[in-house]
Short mmCIF file of C-alpha atoms in Angstrom, two decimals:
data_model
loop_
_atom_site.label_atom_id
_atom_site.label_comp_id
_atom_site.label_asym_id
_atom_site.label_seq_id
_atom_site.Cartn_x
_atom_site.Cartn_y
_atom_site.Cartn_z
CA MET A 226 11.39 33.16 0.81
CA ILE A 227 8.11 31.35 1.54
CA GLU A 228 5.97 30.86 -1.54
CA PRO A 229 2.21 31.49 -1.13
CA GLY A 230 0.18 28.30 -0.96
CA THR A 231 -2.46 26.23 0.78
CA TYR A 232 -2.06 23.18 3.00
CA GLU A 233 -5.05 20.86 3.44
CA TYR A 234 -5.62 18.79 6.57
CA PHE A 235 -7.42 15.54 5.84
CA ARG A 236 -10.32 14.33 7.96
CA GLN A 237 -8.15 12.28 10.27
CA GLU A 238 -8.48 12.65 14.00
CA ARG A 239 -6.15 10.34 15.91
CA VAL A 240 -2.97 8.33 15.62
CA ILE A 241 -2.31 5.72 18.31
CA PHE A 242 1.32 4.61 18.19
CA GLY A 243 3.58 2.37 20.22
CA LYS A 244 0.75 0.59 22.06
CA PRO A 245 -0.18 -3.09 21.61
CA LEU A 246 -2.95 -3.58 19.06
CA ALA A 247 -5.51 -4.92 21.55
CA ALA A 248 -5.06 -2.01 23.98
CA ALA A 249 -5.05 0.56 21.17
CA LEU A 250 -8.20 -0.90 19.64
CA VAL A 251 -10.07 -0.91 22.95
CA GLU A 252 -9.08 2.73 23.39
CA GLU A 253 -10.28 3.67 19.91
CA LEU A 254 -13.52 1.69 19.96
CA ALA A 255 -14.55 3.52 23.13
CA ARG A 256 -14.92 6.60 20.93
CA HIS A 257 -17.30 4.93 18.44
CA ASP A 258 -20.92 3.97 18.87
CA ALA A 259 -20.35 0.91 16.68
CA HIS A 260 -22.21 -2.37 17.06
CA ARG A 261 -21.40 -4.19 13.80
CA ILE A 262 -17.78 -4.00 12.72
CA PHE A 263 -16.59 -5.48 9.42
CA VAL A 264 -12.92 -6.39 8.96
CA VAL A 265 -10.83 -6.29 5.78
CA ALA A 266 -7.54 -8.15 6.18
CA THR A 267 -4.78 -9.65 4.11
CA ARG A 268 -4.94 -13.38 3.56
CA SER A 269 -1.59 -14.00 5.28
CA LEU A 270 -2.53 -12.15 8.48
CA SER A 271 -5.90 -13.85 8.63
CA ARG A 272 -4.87 -17.41 7.84
CA ARG A 273 -1.23 -17.71 8.90
CA THR A 274 -1.06 -15.64 12.09
CA ASP A 275 -3.23 -15.00 15.14
CA VAL A 276 -3.43 -11.24 14.53
CA VAL A 277 -6.96 -11.24 13.08
CA ALA A 278 -8.07 -13.74 15.73
CA GLN A 279 -6.83 -11.31 18.40
CA LEU A 280 -8.71 -8.51 16.70
CA ARG A 281 -11.89 -10.59 16.63
CA GLY A 282 -11.43 -11.32 20.31
CA VAL A 283 -11.40 -7.62 21.11
CA LEU A 284 -14.48 -7.02 18.95
CA ASP A 285 -16.34 -9.96 20.50
CA ASN A 286 -20.04 -9.77 19.63
CA ARG A 287 -19.48 -6.60 17.58
CA PHE A 288 -17.62 -8.61 14.92
CA ALA A 289 -19.90 -8.61 11.85
CA GLY A 290 -17.78 -10.29 9.20
CA LEU A 291 -14.44 -10.65 7.44
CA PHE A 292 -13.13 -10.20 3.91
CA ASP A 293 -9.64 -11.65 3.58
CA ASP A 294 -9.36 -12.29 -0.16
CA VAL A 295 -7.46 -9.05 -0.71
CA GLU A 296 -5.49 -8.97 -3.97
CA SER A 297 -2.43 -6.89 -4.83
CA HIS A 298 -3.21 -3.54 -6.48
CA VAL A 299 -6.95 -4.15 -5.80
CA PRO A 300 -8.40 -5.34 -9.12
CA ARG A 301 -11.89 -3.98 -9.73
CA ALA A 302 -13.56 -7.37 -9.29
CA SER A 303 -11.87 -7.83 -5.90
CA ALA A 304 -13.05 -4.40 -4.75
CA VAL A 305 -16.63 -5.15 -5.76
CA ALA A 306 -16.49 -8.58 -4.08
CA ALA A 307 -15.28 -7.00 -0.83
CA ALA A 308 -18.08 -4.45 -1.00
CA ALA A 309 -20.65 -7.20 -1.55
CA ALA A 310 -19.41 -9.04 1.54
CA ALA A 311 -19.56 -5.85 3.59
CA ARG A 312 -23.01 -4.97 2.27
CA ALA A 313 -24.34 -8.35 3.38
CA ALA A 314 -22.97 -7.74 6.89
CA SER A 315 -24.61 -4.29 7.30
CA PRO A 316 -21.70 -2.83 9.32
CA ASP A 317 -21.54 0.55 11.02
CA LEU A 318 -17.72 0.62 11.21
CA LEU A 319 -14.91 -0.82 9.12
CA ILE A 320 -11.44 -1.97 10.23
CA SER A 321 -8.79 -2.54 7.58
CA ILE A 322 -5.59 -4.29 8.64
CA GLY A 323 -2.59 -5.23 6.53
CA GLY A 324 -0.59 -3.67 3.71
CA GLY A 325 -1.56 -0.99 1.25
CA SER A 326 -3.79 -3.31 -0.77
CA ALA A 327 -5.87 -4.16 2.31
CA LEU A 328 -6.27 -0.52 3.27
CA ASP A 329 -7.13 0.49 -0.30
CA THR A 330 -9.63 -2.38 -0.46
CA GLY A 331 -11.29 -0.92 2.63
CA LYS A 332 -11.54 2.46 0.93
CA MET A 333 -12.98 0.84 -2.19
CA VAL A 334 -15.61 -0.81 0.03
CA GLN A 335 -16.54 2.65 1.34
CA LEU A 336 -16.80 4.01 -2.20
CA CYS A 337 -18.79 1.07 -3.57
CA LEU A 338 -21.29 1.18 -0.72
CA ALA A 339 -21.68 4.95 -1.00
CA GLU A 340 -22.39 4.78 -4.74
CA ARG A 341 -24.27 1.44 -4.70
CA ILE A 342 -21.73 -0.16 -7.03
CA ILE A 343 -22.36 -3.85 -7.71
CA GLU A 344 -20.48 -4.32 -11.01
CA PRO A 345 -16.86 -3.38 -11.84
CA ARG A 346 -17.81 -1.32 -14.90
CA GLN A 347 -19.78 1.07 -12.69
CA LEU A 348 -16.47 2.34 -11.28
CA ASP A 349 -15.75 4.11 -14.58
CA ALA A 350 -17.97 7.02 -13.60
CA PHE A 351 -15.86 7.82 -10.53
CA ARG A 352 -12.24 7.43 -11.62
CA VAL A 353 -9.94 10.45 -11.97
CA ARG A 354 -9.29 11.32 -15.63
CA THR A 355 -6.53 13.33 -17.32
CA ASP A 356 -7.06 14.42 -20.93
CA ASP A 357 -4.58 14.91 -23.79
CA ALA A 358 -3.85 18.46 -22.68
CA GLY A 359 -3.05 17.38 -19.12
CA LEU A 360 -6.31 18.70 -17.63
CA THR A 361 -7.53 16.51 -14.76
CA THR A 362 -11.15 15.88 -13.79
CA VAL A 363 -12.02 14.52 -10.33
CA PRO A 364 -15.61 13.18 -10.27
CA ILE A 365 -17.78 13.82 -7.23
CA ILE A 366 -18.23 10.73 -5.06
CA ALA A 367 -21.02 10.51 -2.47
CA LYS A 368 -19.97 10.86 1.16
CA PRO A 369 -19.48 7.34 2.58
CA ALA A 370 -21.65 6.57 5.58
CA LEU A 371 -19.09 3.96 6.67
CA ARG A 372 -15.73 5.10 8.10
CA GLN A 373 -12.73 2.93 8.84
CA ILE A 374 -9.94 2.42 11.34
CA ALA A 375 -6.67 1.74 9.51
CA ILE A 376 -4.04 -0.61 10.94
CA PRO A 377 -1.01 -0.85 8.61
CA THR A 378 1.49 -3.70 8.66
CA THR A 379 3.69 -2.31 5.87
CA LEU A 380 5.16 1.11 5.09
CA SER A 381 3.16 1.90 1.94
CA GLY A 382 1.38 4.87 3.53
CA ALA A 383 -2.14 4.09 2.28
CA GLU A 384 -3.50 4.90 5.75
CA TRP A 385 -2.58 8.58 5.37
CA SER A 386 -4.58 9.63 2.32
CA HIS A 387 -8.12 10.26 1.11
CA THR A 388 -7.47 8.45 -2.15
CA THR A 389 -7.65 4.83 -3.20
CA GLY A 390 -6.66 2.90 -6.30
CA SER A 391 -7.90 -0.07 -8.28
CA ILE A 392 -6.53 -1.89 -11.31
CA ASP A 393 -8.71 -2.18 -14.40
CA PRO A 394 -7.39 -5.43 -15.95
CA GLU A 395 -9.10 -4.72 -19.27
CA ARG A 396 -7.37 -1.36 -19.77
CA HIS A 397 -4.19 -2.45 -17.93
CA THR A 398 -4.38 0.76 -15.93
CA LYS A 399 -4.54 1.70 -12.28
CA ASP A 400 -7.37 4.14 -11.62
CA ILE A 401 -7.45 6.62 -8.75
CA TYR A 402 -10.51 7.69 -6.76
CA ILE A 403 -10.66 10.68 -4.42
CA GLN A 404 -13.16 11.47 -1.66
CA ALA A 405 -12.46 13.40 1.55
CA GLU A 406 -14.19 10.86 3.81
CA LEU A 407 -11.95 8.04 2.58
CA ALA A 408 -9.31 9.33 4.99
CA ALA A 409 -9.30 7.07 8.04
CA PRO A 410 -10.32 9.00 11.17
CA ALA A 411 -8.03 6.77 13.24
CA VAL A 412 -4.74 5.03 12.51
CA ILE A 413 -3.13 2.47 14.83
CA LEU A 414 0.62 1.87 14.55
CA ASP A 415 1.78 -1.32 16.32
CA ALA A 416 5.30 -2.47 15.45
CA ALA A 417 4.77 -5.91 16.98
CA ILE A 418 2.28 -7.07 14.34
CA SER A 419 4.63 -5.96 11.56
CA VAL A 420 7.04 -8.83 12.30
CA HIS A 421 4.72 -11.05 10.25
CA THR A 422 5.36 -8.95 7.16
CA PRO A 423 7.93 -10.57 4.83
CA MET A 424 11.21 -8.69 4.98
CA TRP A 425 11.26 -7.89 1.27
CA VAL A 426 7.77 -6.34 1.56
CA TRP A 427 8.81 -4.27 4.58
CA LEU A 428 11.92 -2.91 2.86
CA SER A 429 10.23 -2.41 -0.49
CA SER A 430 7.30 -0.52 1.04
CA GLY A 431 9.84 1.46 3.05
CA MET A 432 11.28 2.73 -0.21
CA ARG A 433 7.77 3.75 -1.19
CA ALA A 434 7.70 5.90 1.94
CA VAL A 435 11.05 7.39 0.94
CA ASP A 436 9.47 8.19 -2.44
CA HIS A 437 6.54 9.87 -0.66
CA ALA A 438 8.92 12.07 1.33
CA ILE A 439 11.01 13.02 -1.69
CA GLY A 440 7.92 13.60 -3.82
CA SER A 441 6.76 16.20 -1.29
CA LEU A 442 10.13 17.81 -0.69
CA CYS A 443 10.83 18.13 -4.43
CA SER A 444 7.29 18.99 -5.52
CA LYS A 445 6.56 22.02 -7.71
CA HIS A 446 4.55 23.48 -4.83
CA PRO A 447 6.05 22.39 -1.48
CA THR A 448 4.87 23.73 1.87
CA PRO A 449 6.85 24.71 4.99
CA PHE A 450 5.07 22.05 7.06
CA SER A 451 5.75 19.17 4.68
CA ASP A 452 9.34 20.36 4.18
CA ALA A 453 10.01 19.96 7.90
CA THR A 454 8.26 16.62 8.33
CA THR A 455 9.65 14.97 5.20
CA VAL A 456 13.24 15.88 5.98
CA GLN A 457 12.76 14.31 9.42
CA ALA A 458 11.09 11.30 7.78
CA LEU A 459 13.98 10.67 5.41
CA GLY A 460 16.43 10.53 8.30
CA MET A 461 14.19 8.19 10.29
CA LEU A 462 13.54 5.87 7.35
CA ASN A 463 17.16 5.76 6.25
CA ARG A 464 18.26 4.83 9.76
CA SER A 465 15.46 2.45 10.73
CA LEU A 466 15.20 0.47 7.50
CA ARG A 467 18.89 -0.40 7.71
CA ARG A 468 18.45 -1.39 11.36
CA VAL A 469 15.45 -3.65 10.68
CA MET A 470 17.28 -5.35 7.82
CA ALA A 471 20.14 -6.13 10.20
CA ALA A 472 17.86 -7.05 13.15
CA PRO A 473 14.30 -8.04 12.08
CA ASP A 474 13.09 -8.26 15.70
CA ASP A 475 14.09 -4.67 16.52
CA LEU A 476 10.65 -3.32 17.40
CA GLU A 477 11.99 0.12 18.24
CA ALA A 478 13.39 0.44 14.71
CA ARG A 479 10.14 -0.88 13.23
CA LEU A 480 8.14 1.72 15.13
CA GLU A 481 10.55 4.40 13.94
CA SER A 482 9.83 3.29 10.36
CA LEU A 483 6.06 3.42 10.93
CA VAL A 484 6.31 6.91 12.40
CA GLY A 485 8.65 7.85 9.56
CA VAL A 486 5.90 6.93 7.10
CA TRP A 487 3.48 9.15 9.02
CA LEU A 488 5.85 12.10 8.62
CA ALA A 489 6.70 11.19 5.02
CA SER A 490 3.03 11.30 4.07
CA THR A 491 2.21 14.86 5.12
CA GLY A 492 2.37 15.93 1.50
CA MET A 493 0.42 12.97 0.12
CA MET A 494 -2.29 14.18 -2.30
CA ARG A 495 -1.86 17.73 -1.03
CA MET A 496 0.66 18.37 -3.79
CA GLN A 497 1.57 16.56 -6.99
CA TYR A 498 4.32 14.01 -6.48
CA GLY A 499 5.48 13.74 -10.09
CA ALA A 500 6.70 11.03 -12.44
CA SER A 501 8.11 8.52 -9.96
CA HIS A 502 4.71 7.91 -8.42
CA GLY A 503 2.78 8.41 -11.64
CA LEU A 504 4.80 5.93 -13.70
CA SER A 505 4.54 3.41 -10.87
CA TRP A 506 0.85 2.98 -11.64
CA HIS A 507 1.73 1.78 -15.14
CA LEU A 508 4.42 -0.65 -13.97
CA SER A 509 1.97 -2.17 -11.50
CA ALA A 510 -0.84 -2.50 -14.03
CA LEU A 511 1.30 -3.92 -16.83
CA ALA A 512 3.65 -6.23 -14.96
CA ASP A 513 2.29 -6.49 -11.39
CA VAL A 514 5.36 -4.74 -9.98
CA PRO A 515 4.97 -4.03 -6.23
CA HIS A 516 4.64 -0.30 -5.59
CA GLY A 517 7.75 -0.20 -3.43
CA ASP A 518 9.88 -1.80 -6.12
CA CYS A 519 8.40 0.67 -8.61
CA SER A 520 9.91 3.42 -6.48
CA CYS A 521 13.22 1.60 -6.34
CA VAL A 522 13.57 1.38 -10.11
CA LEU A 523 12.07 4.77 -10.99
CA LEU A 524 13.04 7.25 -8.28
CA PRO A 525 16.78 7.64 -9.08
CA ALA A 526 16.03 8.17 -12.78
CA VAL A 527 13.28 10.70 -12.06
CA LEU A 528 15.59 12.61 -9.73
CA ARG A 529 18.22 12.79 -12.48
CA PHE A 530 15.59 13.96 -14.98
CA ASN A 531 14.38 16.69 -12.60
CA GLN A 532 17.73 17.85 -11.26
CA SER A 533 17.96 20.86 -13.57
CA VAL A 534 14.79 22.38 -12.08
CA ASN A 535 15.00 21.43 -8.38
CA GLY A 536 18.66 20.80 -7.66
CA ASP A 537 18.52 22.86 -4.46
CA ARG A 538 15.70 20.69 -3.12
CA GLN A 539 17.54 17.55 -4.10
CA ARG A 540 20.54 18.67 -2.05
CA ALA A 541 18.25 18.61 0.99
CA VAL A 542 17.41 14.98 0.12
CA SER A 543 21.08 14.00 0.05
CA LYS A 544 21.71 15.71 3.38
CA ALA A 545 18.71 14.05 5.03
CA LEU A 546 19.95 10.65 3.83
CA GLU A 547 23.36 11.46 5.35
CA ARG A 548 25.05 11.41 1.94
CA ALA A 549 25.65 15.10 1.30
CA ASP A 550 28.65 14.04 -0.79
CA LEU A 551 26.34 12.50 -3.43
CA ASP A 552 23.69 13.72 -5.82
CA ALA A 553 20.22 12.83 -4.54
CA ALA A 554 19.79 10.11 -7.17
CA ASP A 555 22.97 8.38 -6.01
CA ALA A 556 22.11 8.84 -2.32
CA VAL A 557 18.77 7.11 -2.94
CA LEU A 558 20.47 4.41 -4.99
CA ASP A 559 22.88 3.81 -2.12
CA LEU A 560 19.94 3.11 0.20
CA ILE A 561 18.17 0.89 -2.35
CA GLN A 562 21.27 -1.24 -2.82
CA ALA A 563 21.93 -1.40 0.93
CA LEU A 564 18.43 -2.84 1.35
CA GLY A 565 18.97 -5.38 -1.43
CA ARG A 566 16.12 -4.10 -3.60
CA PRO A 567 16.14 -4.04 -7.43
CA HIS A 568 17.09 -0.78 -9.11
CA ARG A 569 16.56 -1.42 -12.84
CA LEU A 570 13.35 -1.83 -14.83
CA ARG A 571 14.55 -5.05 -16.43
CA ASP A 572 15.01 -6.56 -12.96
CA VAL A 573 11.29 -6.26 -12.12
CA GLY A 574 9.79 -7.72 -15.29
CA ILE A 575 9.48 -4.62 -17.47
CA THR A 576 10.26 -5.35 -21.12
CA ARG A 577 11.02 -3.14 -24.10
CA ALA A 578 7.47 -3.75 -25.32
CA HIS A 579 6.14 -2.36 -22.05
CA ILE A 580 8.12 0.86 -22.49
CA ASP A 581 6.29 1.89 -25.66
CA THR A 582 2.94 1.35 -23.95
CA ILE A 583 3.98 3.27 -20.83
CA CYS A 584 5.23 6.24 -22.86
CA GLN A 585 1.82 6.64 -24.51
CA ASP A 586 -0.39 5.87 -21.52
CA ALA A 587 1.56 8.17 -19.18
CA MET A 588 0.33 11.21 -21.10
CA HIS A 589 -3.01 10.67 -19.34
CA ASN A 590 -1.51 10.38 -15.86
CA LEU A 591 -2.12 13.38 -13.61
CA LEU A 592 1.10 12.94 -11.62
CA VAL A 593 3.30 12.49 -14.68
CA ARG A 594 1.79 15.62 -16.22
CA ASN A 595 2.49 17.55 -12.99
CA ASN A 596 6.14 16.49 -12.71
CA PRO A 597 8.47 19.31 -11.53
CA ARG A 598 10.19 19.30 -14.94
CA SER A 599 7.52 19.42 -17.61
CA ILE A 600 6.58 16.12 -19.26
CA ASP A 601 4.30 16.88 -22.20
CA GLN A 602 5.33 14.28 -24.77
CA PRO A 603 6.02 10.52 -24.75
CA GLU A 604 9.72 11.05 -25.45
CA HIS A 605 10.16 12.73 -22.07
CA VAL A 606 8.84 9.57 -20.43
CA ARG A 607 11.13 7.48 -22.61
CA GLU A 608 14.13 9.49 -21.40
CA ILE A 609 13.31 8.55 -17.80
CA LEU A 610 12.65 4.91 -18.61
CA GLU A 611 15.89 4.58 -20.56
CA MET A 612 17.83 5.90 -17.57
CA ALA A 613 15.99 3.37 -15.40
CA TRP A 614 16.42 0.48 -17.81
#
């Protein structure tokens, strides 16, 4: 039986995949009347490889400036600094290249320019809030005049959503911002530039993509479209991540992973993912845990917690991961261990003191409060964290 529902298509227009970056960028730029293009890039790509230099060569006299001081999890001050650099360049198009933090920095630039934000505290007015009762408020954000082309070099999936995130170091919390025009109209997937990504980052972010797929497939309100794409994504990611770990130069497998992320993300911010994603924000803010490793240490425990309410959906996860003989939590754990990633909270720097804080703060997290199995008190969070400990 198909449950009634609604599926939202984001304001994305094109995906160019399997073509070299230079050729893909020339193809995409032909569609834009852009004369001043500002680039946001990760420090490593900009300063340790020739990838950004190649990009600048394609842009030629349209290159208007570069921000390459991207920081993990996008602290507020970093977002405002990037926006100030872009504002000074007066661009008419933005290109963000790198991992999830680079792409989210690009989105924060769009937001800051649209709302004339020049100080970190001004971001408070635009962050998503969830109250004690679990009611979420999404503030209206002005439509950004500046759009961006997204070029990912990891598997985090930031290129596929109309949301962005930024850490508030004073509150030790990751805030989320939502605006339809933050979705990149064009995404370029080039496996060749991903070889510069450290292997642990590639595999860790790959597990984040697995989490995206499972979050959609096991959501309280799944859709037929995302069911089909995420099942396909899980098979592609399971196969390709193992292949890349064994053969880092396997560009075919890397492209399969990038396309797998595309398919895994069809439910992103169209449905509530639940506690695995929601609790990740707290791990990142408190202990700087990479998002992919958050998924590694949380996802099996969240699956166990939710099994009583979506066991049938979890069986589809096990089958897609080619471990129909295992519960979904154990099938995911099998992949995590095969990739050599951590699978316990204590292995990623989370302490007992952190757990008490997370249990309280998570009550104001929209994804935690929309978990498939109801989480309406701190002890429910503690149950998950104890299983993950």
